[in-house]
Amino acid sequence: MSDLGSQRLKGRVALVSGGLRGIGLACVERFLAEGAEVVLTDLEAEDGTLVGETLGRLGQAASYVRANVTSEEDWEAVLDAVTRRHGKLHILVNNAGIDLTGPIAETSLEGWRRIMSINVDGVFLGVRTFVPLMAASGAEVAGGASIINVSSIMGLVGLSEVSGYNASKGAVRLFTKSIALEFAEKKMPIRANSLHPGFVVTPLLKEGFQRWVDKGVAEKPQDLVDLMSSRTPIGRLADPSELASAAFFLASSDSSYMTGAELVIDGGWTAQ
């Protein structure tokens, strides 16, 4: 029997970047169902339609702060908002990210720097900004505070023509291990683990598949969905809720002995 909605995160505060769509939104919804209060960030205007509709559906335990994860000033504004509204933070999910595909000879320095800025700098800034507050908050809960950095199976194995994405997600993986050791050595009550999704049905994936279609690789995005499903041992792509369940585990006290670890949710892709 599922324990979804068991309120096991009651009394905890979570922050999810890239929280309006895909895996980020699924994490927000799961954390709320488990009793947490959740702050989500994204690039939409705070008075925009999507934000209003999303918060209206999520309820009063959710709040939103517009933030560009590459901006130190925006992260400081998020810290200020979290401190004023909650005064603590137990869970940080660094989820915001983009992809970059194409042959290395056709990859621009601008594109390379952009993906590194969002996928790597954004994670670094999120962690650096919230370490003091999370260290104080982590002393309140069993297992301490939890940082969950969303990497990818592309942070574990290579794939042709996604070198920029591979490099950025590999950086997230090793950054997570380093901070996990640092916090443990300093006896700080913060754990840090990386989450490694396989192919998940999200807006980011659909946009990426559409670009491949535009290049003539396939006739329609569904052809690529079918291809990736056939190459995945479990025979399908993941639903964002399945990644949210893994994030909930890392956020909860059930993972109290996990830090510096990689949680791979990929339908068997990297087992091949």
JSON list of C-alpha atoms in Angstrom, two decimals, residues 82-242:
[
{"chain": "A", "resi": 82, "resn": "VAL", "atom": "CA", "xyz": [12.37, 31.87, 2.58]},
{"chain": "A", "resi": 83, "resn": "THR", "atom": "CA", "xyz": [13.75, 33.40, 5.77]},
{"chain": "A", "resi": 84, "resn": "ARG", "atom": "CA", "xyz": [10.88, 35.87, 6.09]},
{"chain": "A", "resi": 85, "resn": "ARG", "atom": "CA", "xyz": [8.14, 33.34, 5.34]},
{"chain": "A", "resi": 86, "resn": "HIS", "atom": "CA", "xyz": [9.53, 30.26, 7.11]},
{"chain": "A", "resi": 87, "resn": "GLY", "atom": "CA", "xyz": [12.76, 31.06, 8.98]},
{"chain": "A", "resi": 88, "resn": "LYS", "atom": "CA", "xyz": [14.18, 27.64, 8.06]},
{"chain": "A", "resi": 89, "resn": "LEU", "atom": "CA", "xyz": [14.92, 25.27, 5.19]},
{"chain": "A", "resi": 90, "resn": "HIS", "atom": "CA", "xyz": [15.25, 21.50, 5.46]},
{"chain": "A", "resi": 91, "resn": "ILE", "atom": "CA", "xyz": [15.17, 20.40, 1.80]},
{"chain": "A", "resi": 92, "resn": "LEU", "atom": "CA", "xyz": [16.81, 21.99, -1.24]},
{"chain": "A", "resi": 93, "resn": "VAL", "atom": "CA", "xyz": [16.19, 20.51, -4.70]},
{"chain": "A", "resi": 94, "resn": "ASN", "atom": "CA", "xyz": [18.44, 22.06, -7.34]},
{"chain": "A", "resi": 95, "resn": "ASN", "atom": "CA", "xyz": [16.42, 21.01, -10.36]},
{"chain": "A", "resi": 96, "resn": "ALA", "atom": "CA", "xyz": [16.51, 23.89, -12.85]},
{"chain": "A", "resi": 97, "resn": "GLY", "atom": "CA", "xyz": [18.38, 23.00, -16.01]},
{"chain": "A", "resi": 98, "resn": "ILE", "atom": "CA", "xyz": [18.56, 23.07, -19.80]},
{"chain": "A", "resi": 99, "resn": "ASP", "atom": "CA", "xyz": [19.95, 20.77, -22.46]},
{"chain": "A", "resi": 100, "resn": "LEU", "atom": "CA", "xyz": [22.35, 21.28, -25.34]},
{"chain": "A", "resi": 101, "resn": "THR", "atom": "CA", "xyz": [22.66, 18.93, -28.30]},
{"chain": "A", "resi": 102, "resn": "GLY", "atom": "CA", "xyz": [24.68, 18.79, -31.48]},
{"chain": "A", "resi": 103, "resn": "PRO", "atom": "CA", "xyz": [28.14, 17.88, -32.77]},
{"chain": "A", "resi": 104, "resn": "ILE", "atom": "CA", "xyz": [31.04, 19.40, -30.86]},
{"chain": "A", "resi": 105, "resn": "ALA", "atom": "CA", "xyz": [32.27, 21.18, -34.02]},
{"chain": "A", "resi": 106, "resn": "GLU", "atom": "CA", "xyz": [28.92, 23.00, -34.19]},
{"chain": "A", "resi": 107, "resn": "THR", "atom": "CA", "xyz": [28.69, 23.83, -30.48]},
{"chain": "A", "resi": 108, "resn": "SER", "atom": "CA", "xyz": [29.25, 27.52, -29.82]},
{"chain": "A", "resi": 109, "resn": "LEU", "atom": "CA", "xyz": [31.20, 28.83, -26.86]},
{"chain": "A", "resi": 110, "resn": "GLU", "atom": "CA", "xyz": [28.13, 30.88, -25.98]},
{"chain": "A", "resi": 111, "resn": "GLY", "atom": "CA", "xyz": [25.97, 27.74, -25.88]},
{"chain": "A", "resi": 112, "resn": "TRP", "atom": "CA", "xyz": [28.57, 25.86, -23.84]},
{"chain": "A", "resi": 113, "resn": "ARG", "atom": "CA", "xyz": [28.84, 28.68, -21.31]},
{"chain": "A", "resi": 114, "resn": "ARG", "atom": "CA", "xyz": [25.06, 28.99, -21.06]},
{"chain": "A", "resi": 115, "resn": "ILE", "atom": "CA", "xyz": [24.49, 25.35, -20.17]},
{"chain": "A", "resi": 116, "resn": "MET", "atom": "CA", "xyz": [27.34, 25.43, -17.65]},
{"chain": "A", "resi": 117, "resn": "SER", "atom": "CA", "xyz": [25.97, 28.61, -16.12]},
{"chain": "A", "resi": 118, "resn": "ILE", "atom": "CA", "xyz": [22.48, 27.20, -15.61]},
{"chain": "A", "resi": 119, "resn": "ASN", "atom": "CA", "xyz": [23.22, 23.54, -14.91]},
{"chain": "A", "resi": 120, "resn": "VAL", "atom": "CA", "xyz": [26.39, 23.95, -12.84]},
{"chain": "A", "resi": 121, "resn": "ASP", "atom": "CA", "xyz": [26.63, 27.53, -11.57]},
{"chain": "A", "resi": 122, "resn": "GLY", "atom": "CA", "xyz": [22.95, 27.39, -10.60]},
{"chain": "A", "resi": 123, "resn": "VAL", "atom": "CA", "xyz": [23.55, 24.36, -8.38]},
{"chain": "A", "resi": 124, "resn": "PHE", "atom": "CA", "xyz": [26.65, 25.91, -6.83]},
{"chain": "A", "resi": 125, "resn": "LEU", "atom": "CA", "xyz": [24.87, 29.18, -6.06]},
{"chain": "A", "resi": 126, "resn": "GLY", "atom": "CA", "xyz": [21.85, 27.42, -4.59]},
{"chain": "A", "resi": 127, "resn": "VAL", "atom": "CA", "xyz": [23.98, 25.36, -2.24]},
{"chain": "A", "resi": 128, "resn": "ARG", "atom": "CA", "xyz": [26.28, 28.22, -1.25]},
{"chain": "A", "resi": 129, "resn": "THR", "atom": "CA", "xyz": [23.35, 30.53, -0.55]},
{"chain": "A", "resi": 130, "resn": "PHE", "atom": "CA", "xyz": [21.46, 28.15, 1.72]},
{"chain": "A", "resi": 131, "resn": "VAL", "atom": "CA", "xyz": [24.16, 26.25, 3.61]},
{"chain": "A", "resi": 132, "resn": "PRO", "atom": "CA", "xyz": [24.01, 28.45, 6.75]},
{"chain": "A", "resi": 133, "resn": "LEU", "atom": "CA", "xyz": [20.21, 28.28, 7.01]},
{"chain": "A", "resi": 134, "resn": "MET", "atom": "CA", "xyz": [20.14, 24.55, 6.25]},
{"chain": "A", "resi": 135, "resn": "ALA", "atom": "CA", "xyz": [22.85, 23.83, 8.82]},
{"chain": "A", "resi": 136, "resn": "ALA", "atom": "CA", "xyz": [20.71, 25.50, 11.49]},
{"chain": "A", "resi": 137, "resn": "SER", "atom": "CA", "xyz": [17.52, 23.84, 10.28]},
{"chain": "A", "resi": 138, "resn": "GLY", "atom": "CA", "xyz": [19.08, 20.41, 9.87]},
{"chain": "A", "resi": 139, "resn": "ALA", "atom": "CA", "xyz": [19.68, 20.11, 13.59]},
{"chain": "A", "resi": 140, "resn": "GLU", "atom": "CA", "xyz": [15.88, 19.98, 14.04]},
{"chain": "A", "resi": 141, "resn": "VAL", "atom": "CA", "xyz": [15.19, 16.80, 12.05]},
{"chain": "A", "resi": 142, "resn": "ALA", "atom": "CA", "xyz": [16.37, 13.20, 12.07]},
{"chain": "A", "resi": 143, "resn": "GLY", "atom": "CA", "xyz": [19.01, 12.70, 9.43]},
{"chain": "A", "resi": 144, "resn": "GLY", "atom": "CA", "xyz": [19.60, 16.42, 9.03]},
{"chain": "A", "resi": 145, "resn": "ALA", "atom": "CA", "xyz": [18.76, 18.70, 6.14]},
{"chain": "A", "resi": 146, "resn": "SER", "atom": "CA", "xyz": [18.86, 17.28, 2.62]},
{"chain": "A", "resi": 147, "resn": "ILE", "atom": "CA", "xyz": [20.30, 18.73, -0.57]},
{"chain": "A", "resi": 148, "resn": "ILE", "atom": "CA", "xyz": [19.15, 16.94, -3.73]},
{"chain": "A", "resi": 149, "resn": "ASN", "atom": "CA", "xyz": [21.00, 17.95, -6.88]},
{"chain": "A", "resi": 150, "resn": "VAL", "atom": "CA", "xyz": [19.30, 16.75, -10.04]},
{"chain": "A", "resi": 151, "resn": "SER", "atom": "CA", "xyz": [21.95, 15.35, -12.36]},
{"chain": "A", "resi": 152, "resn": "SER", "atom": "CA", "xyz": [21.12, 12.78, -15.05]},
{"chain": "A", "resi": 153, "resn": "ILE", "atom": "CA", "xyz": [22.19, 9.41, -16.35]},
{"chain": "A", "resi": 154, "resn": "MET", "atom": "CA", "xyz": [24.16, 11.66, -18.72]},
{"chain": "A", "resi": 155, "resn": "GLY", "atom": "CA", "xyz": [26.24, 12.54, -15.69]},
{"chain": "A", "resi": 156, "resn": "LEU", "atom": "CA", "xyz": [27.23, 8.86, -15.50]},
{"chain": "A", "resi": 157, "resn": "VAL", "atom": "CA", "xyz": [27.57, 7.72, -19.12]},
{"chain": "A", "resi": 158, "resn": "GLY", "atom": "CA", "xyz": [28.26, 9.44, -22.40]},
{"chain": "A", "resi": 159, "resn": "LEU", "atom": "CA", "xyz": [25.98, 9.86, -25.38]},
{"chain": "A", "resi": 160, "resn": "SER", "atom": "CA", "xyz": [26.92, 11.11, -28.82]},
{"chain": "A", "resi": 161, "resn": "GLU", "atom": "CA", "xyz": [26.28, 14.79, -29.57]},
{"chain": "A", "resi": 162, "resn": "VAL", "atom": "CA", "xyz": [25.31, 15.80, -26.04]},
{"chain": "A", "resi": 163, "resn": "SER", "atom": "CA", "xyz": [28.81, 16.63, -24.79]},
{"chain": "A", "resi": 164, "resn": "GLY", "atom": "CA", "xyz": [27.78, 19.90, -23.15]},
{"chain": "A", "resi": 165, "resn": "TYR", "atom": "CA", "xyz": [24.93, 18.27, -21.27]},
{"chain": "A", "resi": 166, "resn": "ASN", "atom": "CA", "xyz": [27.15, 15.31, -20.34]},
{"chain": "A", "resi": 167, "resn": "ALA", "atom": "CA", "xyz": [29.81, 17.65, -18.98]},
{"chain": "A", "resi": 168, "resn": "SER", "atom": "CA", "xyz": [27.37, 19.76, -16.98]},
{"chain": "A", "resi": 169, "resn": "LYS", "atom": "CA", "xyz": [25.61, 16.82, -15.36]},
{"chain": "A", "resi": 170, "resn": "GLY", "atom": "CA", "xyz": [28.90, 15.09, -14.61]},
{"chain": "A", "resi": 171, "resn": "ALA", "atom": "CA", "xyz": [29.99, 18.25, -12.83]},
{"chain": "A", "resi": 172, "resn": "VAL", "atom": "CA", "xyz": [26.82, 18.20, -10.71]},
{"chain": "A", "resi": 173, "resn": "ARG", "atom": "CA", "xyz": [27.56, 14.59, -9.73]},
{"chain": "A", "resi": 174, "resn": "LEU", "atom": "CA", "xyz": [31.07, 15.25, -8.44]},
{"chain": "A", "resi": 175, "resn": "PHE", "atom": "CA", "xyz": [30.20, 18.62, -6.91]},
{"chain": "A", "resi": 176, "resn": "THR", "atom": "CA", "xyz": [27.58, 16.79, -4.85]},
{"chain": "A", "resi": 177, "resn": "LYS", "atom": "CA", "xyz": [30.08, 14.24, -3.59]},
{"chain": "A", "resi": 178, "resn": "SER", "atom": "CA", "xyz": [32.54, 16.95, -2.60]},
{"chain": "A", "resi": 179, "resn": "ILE", "atom": "CA", "xyz": [30.06, 19.01, -0.59]},
{"chain": "A", "resi": 180, "resn": "ALA", "atom": "CA", "xyz": [28.71, 15.85, 1.05]},
{"chain": "A", "resi": 181, "resn": "LEU", "atom": "CA", "xyz": [32.19, 15.07, 2.36]},
{"chain": "A", "resi": 182, "resn": "GLU", "atom": "CA", "xyz": [32.75, 18.67, 3.42]},
{"chain": "A", "resi": 183, "resn": "PHE", "atom": "CA", "xyz": [29.54, 18.79, 5.45]},
{"chain": "A", "resi": 184, "resn": "ALA", "atom": "CA", "xyz": [30.22, 15.39, 7.03]},
{"chain": "A", "resi": 185, "resn": "GLU", "atom": "CA", "xyz": [33.79, 16.30, 8.00]},
{"chain": "A", "resi": 186, "resn": "LYS", "atom": "CA", "xyz": [32.59, 19.55, 9.57]},
{"chain": "A", "resi": 187, "resn": "LYS", "atom": "CA", "xyz": [29.81, 17.70, 11.42]},
{"chain": "A", "resi": 188, "resn": "MET", "atom": "CA", "xyz": [27.19, 19.86, 9.72]},
{"chain": "A", "resi": 189, "resn": "PRO", "atom": "CA", "xyz": [23.70, 18.30, 9.75]},
{"chain": "A", "resi": 190, "resn": "ILE", "atom": "CA", "xyz": [23.31, 18.43, 5.96]},
{"chain": "A", "resi": 191, "resn": "ARG", "atom": "CA", "xyz": [23.30, 15.49, 3.59]},
{"chain": "A", "resi": 192, "resn": "ALA", "atom": "CA", "xyz": [23.85, 15.91, -0.17]},
{"chain": "A", "resi": 193, "resn": "ASN", "atom": "CA", "xyz": [22.96, 13.37, -2.83]},
{"chain": "A", "resi": 194, "resn": "SER", "atom": "CA", "xyz": [22.46, 13.46, -6.59]},
{"chain": "A", "resi": 195, "resn": "LEU", "atom": "CA", "xyz": [19.43, 12.21, -8.47]},
{"chain": "A", "resi": 196, "resn": "HIS", "atom": "CA", "xyz": [20.03, 10.67, -11.90]},
{"chain": "A", "resi": 197, "resn": "PRO", "atom": "CA", "xyz": [16.93, 10.43, -14.06]},
{"chain": "A", "resi": 198, "resn": "GLY", "atom": "CA", "xyz": [16.85, 8.51, -17.30]},
{"chain": "A", "resi": 199, "resn": "PHE", "atom": "CA", "xyz": [14.49, 9.61, -20.05]},
{"chain": "A", "resi": 200, "resn": "VAL", "atom": "CA", "xyz": [11.46, 11.29, -18.47]},
{"chain": "A", "resi": 201, "resn": "VAL", "atom": "CA", "xyz": [8.39, 12.69, -20.20]},
{"chain": "A", "resi": 202, "resn": "THR", "atom": "CA", "xyz": [8.87, 16.38, -19.44]},
{"chain": "A", "resi": 203, "resn": "PRO", "atom": "CA", "xyz": [8.56, 19.64, -21.42]},
{"chain": "A", "resi": 204, "resn": "LEU", "atom": "CA", "xyz": [12.38, 19.74, -21.63]},
{"chain": "A", "resi": 205, "resn": "LEU", "atom": "CA", "xyz": [12.49, 16.29, -23.23]},
{"chain": "A", "resi": 206, "resn": "LYS", "atom": "CA", "xyz": [9.71, 17.16, -25.67]},
{"chain": "A", "resi": 207, "resn": "GLU", "atom": "CA", "xyz": [11.48, 20.37, -26.69]},
{"chain": "A", "resi": 208, "resn": "GLY", "atom": "CA", "xyz": [14.72, 18.45, -27.20]},
{"chain": "A", "resi": 209, "resn": "PHE", "atom": "CA", "xyz": [13.01, 15.81, -29.31]},
{"chain": "A", "resi": 210, "resn": "GLN", "atom": "CA", "xyz": [11.36, 18.53, -31.41]},
{"chain": "A", "resi": 211, "resn": "ARG", "atom": "CA", "xyz": [14.77, 20.00, -32.18]},
{"chain": "A", "resi": 212, "resn": "TRP", "atom": "CA", "xyz": [15.93, 16.59, -33.41]},
{"chain": "A", "resi": 213, "resn": "VAL", "atom": "CA", "xyz": [12.82, 16.42, -35.60]},
{"chain": "A", "resi": 214, "resn": "ASP", "atom": "CA", "xyz": [13.62, 19.87, -36.98]},
{"chain": "A", "resi": 215, "resn": "LYS", "atom": "CA", "xyz": [17.08, 18.55, -37.92]},
{"chain": "A", "resi": 216, "resn": "GLY", "atom": "CA", "xyz": [15.50, 15.68, -39.85]},
{"chain": "A", "resi": 217, "resn": "VAL", "atom": "CA", "xyz": [16.48, 12.91, -37.45]},
{"chain": "A", "resi": 218, "resn": "ALA", "atom": "CA", "xyz": [12.86, 11.73, -37.17]},
{"chain": "A", "resi": 219, "resn": "GLU", "atom": "CA", "xyz": [9.49, 12.59, -38.65]},
{"chain": "A", "resi": 220, "resn": "LYS", "atom": "CA", "xyz": [7.82, 13.39, -35.33]},
{"chain": "A", "resi": 221, "resn": "PRO", "atom": "CA", "xyz": [8.72, 13.52, -31.61]},
{"chain": "A", "resi": 222, "resn": "GLN", "atom": "CA", "xyz": [6.72, 10.37, -30.88]},
{"chain": "A", "resi": 223, "resn": "ASP", "atom": "CA", "xyz": [9.10, 8.43, -33.11]},
{"chain": "A", "resi": 224, "resn": "LEU", "atom": "CA", "xyz": [11.94, 9.39, -30.76]},
{"chain": "A", "resi": 225, "resn": "VAL", "atom": "CA", "xyz": [9.84, 8.53, -27.71]},
{"chain": "A", "resi": 226, "resn": "ASP", "atom": "CA", "xyz": [9.22, 5.10, -29.19]},
{"chain": "A", "resi": 227, "resn": "LEU", "atom": "CA", "xyz": [12.91, 4.67, -30.03]},
{"chain": "A", "resi": 228, "resn": "MET", "atom": "CA", "xyz": [14.10, 5.59, -26.53]},
{"chain": "A", "resi": 229, "resn": "SER", "atom": "CA", "xyz": [11.40, 3.40, -24.98]},
{"chain": "A", "resi": 230, "resn": "SER", "atom": "CA", "xyz": [12.57, 0.44, -27.05]},
{"chain": "A", "resi": 231, "resn": "ARG", "atom": "CA", "xyz": [16.16, 0.96, -25.89]},
{"chain": "A", "resi": 232, "resn": "THR", "atom": "CA", "xyz": [15.16, 1.18, -22.23]},
{"chain": "A", "resi": 233, "resn": "PRO", "atom": "CA", "xyz": [15.06, -2.26, -20.57]},
{"chain": "A", "resi": 234, "resn": "ILE", "atom": "CA", "xyz": [11.84, -1.50, -18.71]},
{"chain": "A", "resi": 235, "resn": "GLY", "atom": "CA", "xyz": [10.25, -0.61, -22.07]},
{"chain": "A", "resi": 236, "resn": "ARG", "atom": "CA", "xyz": [9.00, 2.93, -21.48]},
{"chain": "A", "resi": 237, "resn": "LEU", "atom": "CA", "xyz": [9.98, 6.44, -20.46]},
{"chain": "A", "resi": 238, "resn": "ALA", "atom": "CA", "xyz": [9.49, 7.62, -16.89]},
{"chain": "A", "resi": 239, "resn": "ASP", "atom": "CA", "xyz": [6.70, 9.75, -15.52]},
{"chain": "A", "resi": 240, "resn": "PRO", "atom": "CA", "xyz": [7.88, 12.77, -13.47]},
{"chain": "A", "resi": 241, "resn": "SER", "atom": "CA", "xyz": [6.03, 11.41, -10.44]},
{"chain": "A", "resi": 242, "resn": "GLU", "atom": "CA", "xyz": [8.43, 8.44, -10.37]}
]
